[in-house]
Coordinates of C-alpha atoms in Angstrom, one line a residue:
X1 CA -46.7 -27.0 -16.1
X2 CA -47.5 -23.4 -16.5
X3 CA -43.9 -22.0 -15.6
X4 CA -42.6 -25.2 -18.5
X5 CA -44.7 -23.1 -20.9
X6 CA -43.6 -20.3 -20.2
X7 CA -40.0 -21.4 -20.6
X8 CA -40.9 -22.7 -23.8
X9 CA -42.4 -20.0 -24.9
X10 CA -39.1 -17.6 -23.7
X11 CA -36.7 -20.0 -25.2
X12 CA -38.6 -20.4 -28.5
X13 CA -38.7 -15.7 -28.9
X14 CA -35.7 -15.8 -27.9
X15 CA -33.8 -18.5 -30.4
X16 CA -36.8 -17.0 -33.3
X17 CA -34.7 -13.4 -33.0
X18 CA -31.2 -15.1 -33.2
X19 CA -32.4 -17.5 -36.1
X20 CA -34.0 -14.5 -38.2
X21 CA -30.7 -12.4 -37.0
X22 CA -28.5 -15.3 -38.5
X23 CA -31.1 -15.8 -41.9
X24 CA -30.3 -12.0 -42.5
X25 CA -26.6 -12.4 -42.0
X26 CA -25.8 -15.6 -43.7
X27 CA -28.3 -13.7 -47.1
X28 CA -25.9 -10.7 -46.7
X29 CA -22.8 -12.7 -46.8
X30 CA -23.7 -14.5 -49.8
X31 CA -24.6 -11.5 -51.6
X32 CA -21.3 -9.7 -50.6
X33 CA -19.3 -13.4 -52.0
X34 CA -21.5 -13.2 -55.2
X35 CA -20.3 -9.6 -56.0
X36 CA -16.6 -10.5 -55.0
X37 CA -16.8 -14.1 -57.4
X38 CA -18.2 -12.0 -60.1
X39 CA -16.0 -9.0 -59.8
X40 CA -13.0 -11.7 -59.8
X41 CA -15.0 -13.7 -63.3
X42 CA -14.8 -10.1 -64.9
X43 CA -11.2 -9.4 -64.4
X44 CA -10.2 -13.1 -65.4
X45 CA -11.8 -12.9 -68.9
X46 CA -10.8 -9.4 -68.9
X47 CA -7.9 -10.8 -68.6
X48 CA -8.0 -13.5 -71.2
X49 CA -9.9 -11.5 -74.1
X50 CA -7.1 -11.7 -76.8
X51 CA -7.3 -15.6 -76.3
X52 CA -10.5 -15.7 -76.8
X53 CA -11.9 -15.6 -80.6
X54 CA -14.9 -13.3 -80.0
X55 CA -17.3 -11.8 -83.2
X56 CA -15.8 -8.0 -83.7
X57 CA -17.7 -5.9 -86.4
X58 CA -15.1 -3.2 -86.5
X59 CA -12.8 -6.1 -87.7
X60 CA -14.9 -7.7 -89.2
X61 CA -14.5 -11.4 -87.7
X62 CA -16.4 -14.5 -86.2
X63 CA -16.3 -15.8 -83.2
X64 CA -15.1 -19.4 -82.7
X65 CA -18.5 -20.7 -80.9
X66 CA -16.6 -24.1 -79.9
X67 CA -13.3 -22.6 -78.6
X68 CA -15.5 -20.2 -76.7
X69 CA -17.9 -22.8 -75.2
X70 CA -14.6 -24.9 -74.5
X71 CA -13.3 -21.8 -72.2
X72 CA -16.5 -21.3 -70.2
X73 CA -16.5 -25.1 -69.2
X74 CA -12.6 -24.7 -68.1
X75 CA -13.5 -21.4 -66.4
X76 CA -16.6 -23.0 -64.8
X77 CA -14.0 -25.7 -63.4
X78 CA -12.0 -23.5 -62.1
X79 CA -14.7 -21.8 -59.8
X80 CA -16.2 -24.9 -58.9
X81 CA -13.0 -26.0 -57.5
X82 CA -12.8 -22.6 -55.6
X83 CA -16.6 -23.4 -54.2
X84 CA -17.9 -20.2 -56.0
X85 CA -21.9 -19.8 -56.3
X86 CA -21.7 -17.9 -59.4
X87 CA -20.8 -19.4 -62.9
X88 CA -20.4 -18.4 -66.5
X89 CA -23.1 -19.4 -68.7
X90 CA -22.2 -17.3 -71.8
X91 CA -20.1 -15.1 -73.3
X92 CA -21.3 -12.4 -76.1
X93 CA -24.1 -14.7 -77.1
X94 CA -22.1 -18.0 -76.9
X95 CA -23.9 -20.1 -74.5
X96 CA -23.0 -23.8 -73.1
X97 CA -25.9 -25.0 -73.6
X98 CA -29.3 -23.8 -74.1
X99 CA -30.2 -21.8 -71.2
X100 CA -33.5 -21.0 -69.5
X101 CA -34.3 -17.4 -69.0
X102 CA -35.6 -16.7 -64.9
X103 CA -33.9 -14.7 -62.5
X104 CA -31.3 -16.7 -62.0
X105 CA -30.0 -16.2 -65.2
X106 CA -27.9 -12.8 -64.8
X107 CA -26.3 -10.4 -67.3
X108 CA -23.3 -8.1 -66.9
X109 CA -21.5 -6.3 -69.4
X110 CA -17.4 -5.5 -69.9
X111 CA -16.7 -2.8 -72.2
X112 CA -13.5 -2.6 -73.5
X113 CA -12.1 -0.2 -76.1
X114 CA -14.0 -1.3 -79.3
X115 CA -16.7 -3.4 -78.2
X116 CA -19.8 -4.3 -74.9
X117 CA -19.1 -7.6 -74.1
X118 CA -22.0 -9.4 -72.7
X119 CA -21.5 -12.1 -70.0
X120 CA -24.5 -14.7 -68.7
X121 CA -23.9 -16.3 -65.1
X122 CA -26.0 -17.9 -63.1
X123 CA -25.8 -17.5 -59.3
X124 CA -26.5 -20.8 -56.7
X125 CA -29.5 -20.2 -54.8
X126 CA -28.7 -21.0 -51.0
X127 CA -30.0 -23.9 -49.6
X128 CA -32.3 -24.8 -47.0
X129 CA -29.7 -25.9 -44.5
X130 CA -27.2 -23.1 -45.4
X131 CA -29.4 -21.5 -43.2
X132 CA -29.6 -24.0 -40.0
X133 CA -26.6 -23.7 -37.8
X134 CA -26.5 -24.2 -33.7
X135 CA -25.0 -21.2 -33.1
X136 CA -28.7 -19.7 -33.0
X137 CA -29.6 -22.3 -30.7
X138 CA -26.4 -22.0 -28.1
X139 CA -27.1 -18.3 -28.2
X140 CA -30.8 -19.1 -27.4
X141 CA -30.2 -21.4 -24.6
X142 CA -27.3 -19.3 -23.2
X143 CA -30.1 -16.1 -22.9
X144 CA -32.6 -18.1 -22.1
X145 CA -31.4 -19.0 -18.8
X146 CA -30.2 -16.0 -18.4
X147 CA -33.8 -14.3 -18.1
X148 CA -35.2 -17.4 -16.5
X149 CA -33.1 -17.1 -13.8
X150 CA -33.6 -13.3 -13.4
X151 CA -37.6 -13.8 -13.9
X152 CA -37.2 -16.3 -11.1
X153 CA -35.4 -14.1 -8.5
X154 CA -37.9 -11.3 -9.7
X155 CA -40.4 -13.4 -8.4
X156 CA -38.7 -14.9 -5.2
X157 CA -38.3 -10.7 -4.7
X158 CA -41.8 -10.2 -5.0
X159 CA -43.0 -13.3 -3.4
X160 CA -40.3 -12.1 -0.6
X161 CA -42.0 -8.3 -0.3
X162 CA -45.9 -9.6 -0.5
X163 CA -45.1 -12.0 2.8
X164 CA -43.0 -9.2 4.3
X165 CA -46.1 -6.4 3.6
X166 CA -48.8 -9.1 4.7
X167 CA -46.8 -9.3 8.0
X168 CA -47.4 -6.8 10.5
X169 CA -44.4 -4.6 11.0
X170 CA -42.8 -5.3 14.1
X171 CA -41.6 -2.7 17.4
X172 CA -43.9 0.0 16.1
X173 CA -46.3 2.2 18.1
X174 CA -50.0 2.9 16.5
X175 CA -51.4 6.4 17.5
X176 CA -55.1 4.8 16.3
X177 CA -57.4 8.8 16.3
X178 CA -60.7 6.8 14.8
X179 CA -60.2 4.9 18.0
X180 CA -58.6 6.8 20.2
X181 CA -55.8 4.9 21.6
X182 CA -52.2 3.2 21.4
X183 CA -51.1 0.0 20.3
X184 CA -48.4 -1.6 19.8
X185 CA -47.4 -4.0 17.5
X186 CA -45.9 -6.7 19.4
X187 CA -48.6 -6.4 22.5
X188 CA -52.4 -7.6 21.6
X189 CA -54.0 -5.1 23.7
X190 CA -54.6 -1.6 22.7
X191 CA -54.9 1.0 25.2
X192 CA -57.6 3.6 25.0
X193 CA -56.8 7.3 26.9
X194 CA -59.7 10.2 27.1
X195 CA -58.7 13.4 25.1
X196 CA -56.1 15.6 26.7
X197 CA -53.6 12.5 27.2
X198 CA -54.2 11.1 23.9
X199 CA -53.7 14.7 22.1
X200 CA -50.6 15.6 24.4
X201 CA -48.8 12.1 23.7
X202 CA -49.3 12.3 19.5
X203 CA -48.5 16.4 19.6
X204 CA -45.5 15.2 21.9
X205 CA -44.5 12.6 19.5
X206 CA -45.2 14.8 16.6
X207 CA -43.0 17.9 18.5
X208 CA -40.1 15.6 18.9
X209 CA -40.0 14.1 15.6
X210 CA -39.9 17.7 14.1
X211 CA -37.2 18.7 16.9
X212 CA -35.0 16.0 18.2
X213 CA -33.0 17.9 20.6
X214 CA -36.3 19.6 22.0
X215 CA -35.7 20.6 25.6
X216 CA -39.1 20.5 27.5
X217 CA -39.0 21.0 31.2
X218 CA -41.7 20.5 33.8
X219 CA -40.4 23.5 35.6
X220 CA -41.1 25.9 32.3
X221 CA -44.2 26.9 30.6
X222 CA -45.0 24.0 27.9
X223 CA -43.8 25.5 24.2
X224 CA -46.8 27.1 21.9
X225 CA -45.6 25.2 19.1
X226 CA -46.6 22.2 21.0
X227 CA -49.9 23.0 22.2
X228 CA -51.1 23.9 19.0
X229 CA -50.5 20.5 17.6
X230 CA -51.9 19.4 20.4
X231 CA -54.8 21.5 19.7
X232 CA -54.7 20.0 15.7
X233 CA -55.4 16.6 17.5
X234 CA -58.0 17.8 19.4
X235 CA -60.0 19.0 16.3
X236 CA -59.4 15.9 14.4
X237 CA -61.1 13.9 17.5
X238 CA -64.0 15.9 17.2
X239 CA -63.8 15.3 13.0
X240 CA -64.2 12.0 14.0
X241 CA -66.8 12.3 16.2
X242 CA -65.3 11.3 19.7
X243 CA -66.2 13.9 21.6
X244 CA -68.2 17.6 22.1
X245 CA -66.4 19.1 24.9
X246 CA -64.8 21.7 25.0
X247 CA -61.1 21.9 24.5
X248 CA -58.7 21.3 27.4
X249 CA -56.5 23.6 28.1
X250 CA -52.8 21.2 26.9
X251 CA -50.2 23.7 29.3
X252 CA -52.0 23.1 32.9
X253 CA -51.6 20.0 35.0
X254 CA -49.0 19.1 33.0
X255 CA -47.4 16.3 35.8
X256 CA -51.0 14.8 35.4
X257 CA -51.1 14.5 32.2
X258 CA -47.6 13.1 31.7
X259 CA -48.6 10.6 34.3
X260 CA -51.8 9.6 32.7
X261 CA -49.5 9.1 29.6
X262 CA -47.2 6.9 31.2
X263 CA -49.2 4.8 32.7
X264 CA -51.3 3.9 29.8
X265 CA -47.3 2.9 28.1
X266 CA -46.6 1.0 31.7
X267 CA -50.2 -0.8 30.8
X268 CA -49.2 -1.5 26.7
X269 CA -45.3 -2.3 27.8
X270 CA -45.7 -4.4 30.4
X271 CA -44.5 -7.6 28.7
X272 CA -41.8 -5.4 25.8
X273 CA -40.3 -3.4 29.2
X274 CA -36.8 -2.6 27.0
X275 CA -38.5 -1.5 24.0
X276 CA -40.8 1.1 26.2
X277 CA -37.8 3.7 26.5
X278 CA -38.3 5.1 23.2
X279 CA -41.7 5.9 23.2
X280 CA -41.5 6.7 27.4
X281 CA -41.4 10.8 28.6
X282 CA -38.6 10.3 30.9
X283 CA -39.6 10.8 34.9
X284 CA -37.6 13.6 36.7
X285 CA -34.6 12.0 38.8
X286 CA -33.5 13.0 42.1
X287 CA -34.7 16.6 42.5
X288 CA -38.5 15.5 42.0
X289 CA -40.7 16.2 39.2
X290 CA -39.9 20.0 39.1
X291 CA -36.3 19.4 38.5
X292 CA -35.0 22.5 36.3
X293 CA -32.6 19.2 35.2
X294 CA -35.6 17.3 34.0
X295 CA -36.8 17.0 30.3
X296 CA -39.5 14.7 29.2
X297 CA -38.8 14.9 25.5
X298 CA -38.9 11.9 23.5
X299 CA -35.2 12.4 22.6
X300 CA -34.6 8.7 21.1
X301 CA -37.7 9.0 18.9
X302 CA -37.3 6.9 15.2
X303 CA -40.3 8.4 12.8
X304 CA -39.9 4.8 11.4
X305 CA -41.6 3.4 14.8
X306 CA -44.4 5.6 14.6
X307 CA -47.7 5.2 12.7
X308 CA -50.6 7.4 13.3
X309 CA -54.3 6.0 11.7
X310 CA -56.5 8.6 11.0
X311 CA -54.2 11.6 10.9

């Protein structure tokens, strides 16, 4: 019922604006055809002057008030049968009958060499359903479905982005600091780790996202860069109020910590085992954890799968 209204109410503006668009034009029309009929009414008497027998004080004569009258009503005919709105009413005083003065009762004025001619008309008012047509009303329905149908698909749009922001996004990892631990959004469980892991894992993240061909080898000393955000983590956690100790020092036991790290993933992954690989520090192949070959970058790291809480 409420969307009908609404309808209504958009068909009904929009048909208003085209109706008071075609009132104007169809006013300016006439007025353009009044000037032209009348312009065409001067030119014909103009025309016909020495016919006519006219009172001329430089001559001295009278005017023929019955010959006059008689070519007004022949005139008037004439235009009638040419579906003009303006007619002659009088001519230097001579009128057809007696005449009513209002608005619509007109003067304009032909001047010729000796003498100011006067000439009454009257224009035709326009009529009430000179100004109904169904243009405005095609026009109407024509835009009105237009807009309908694009407020409807702004709505299905909106409707379609509320349900897709209500829903939890999907194949993302949560680096949660006010709780201090990982989750991921397709798993139920969230996994808590004590400091130095936690801090490592979302520098480590962070590093990688900053530096996607990072090159971090258990075999070298780990990259300053990457212990100081480490170290921004750990000062966050004690923002938050998780802990008093004192700071861990992020570059020693560095295979412990990467293992702590991975096996809290194992724990979170355990059902989502080829989704883990991008959030995994690779293990060292073949030559043992020391490899000089090994690098536990995140190299395959998407910022879009990433959100940290409490940052």
């Amino acid at each position: 019922m409420k969307n009908k209204l609404i309808y209504a109410l958009v068909f009904a503006s929009i048909w208003l604006l085209f109706q008071c668009a075609y009132i104007v034009g169809v006013t300016y029309q006439a007025s353009a055809n009044n000037r032209l009929f009348l312009a065409k009414i001067e030119n014909r008497i103009a025309i016909d002057l020495p016919k006519l027998r006219l009172a001329n004080p430089k001559f001295k004569t009278v005017a023929d008030a019955r010959s006059v009258v008689s070519y007004i009503n022949t005139l008037n005919s004439a235009l009638e049968n040419n579906s003009s709105p303006v007619s002659v009413t009088s001519i230097q005083g001579i009128s057809i009958q007696p005449v009513p003065e209002s608005e619509s009762n007109l003067l304009t004025f032909l001047q010729t060499s000796d003498q100011k001619i006067a000439i009454g008309y009257q224009i035709k008012p326009l009529q009430l359903f000179d100004f109904i047509s169904a243009i405005p009303v095609l026009l109407a329905l024509v835009m009105s479905f237009l807009c309908i149908r694009k407020l409807l698909a702004a709505k299905e749009n909106e409707k379609g982005l509320i349900e897709e922001a209500e829903q939890p996004a999907s194949h993302q990892l949560t680096i949660d600091l006010k709780s201090k631990s990982l989750c991921y959004s397709d798993s139920p469980e969230c996994i808590a780790l004590s400091n130095k892991p936690f801090c490592f894992y979302a520098a480590l993240i962070d590093f990688c996202i900053q530096d996607s061909t990072a090159n971090l080898s258990n075999s070298s000393d780990v990259p300053e860069e990457l212990i100081q955000l480490a170290n921004k983590y750990f000062y966050r956690l004690i923002e938050l109020g998780h802990t008093k100790r004192k700071r861990p020092d992020f570059g020693a036991n560095l295979d412990k910590t990467l293992s702590e790290i991975r096996s809290a993933l194992d724990e979170i992954f355990a059902e989502h085992q080829e989704e883990k690989e991008l959030f995994y520090p690779p293990k060292a192949q073949g030559e043992g954890s020391r490899s000089k070959l090994h690098n536990y970058a995140l190299a395959s790291i998407d910022p879009t799968k990433i959100v940290f809480i409490g940052k």
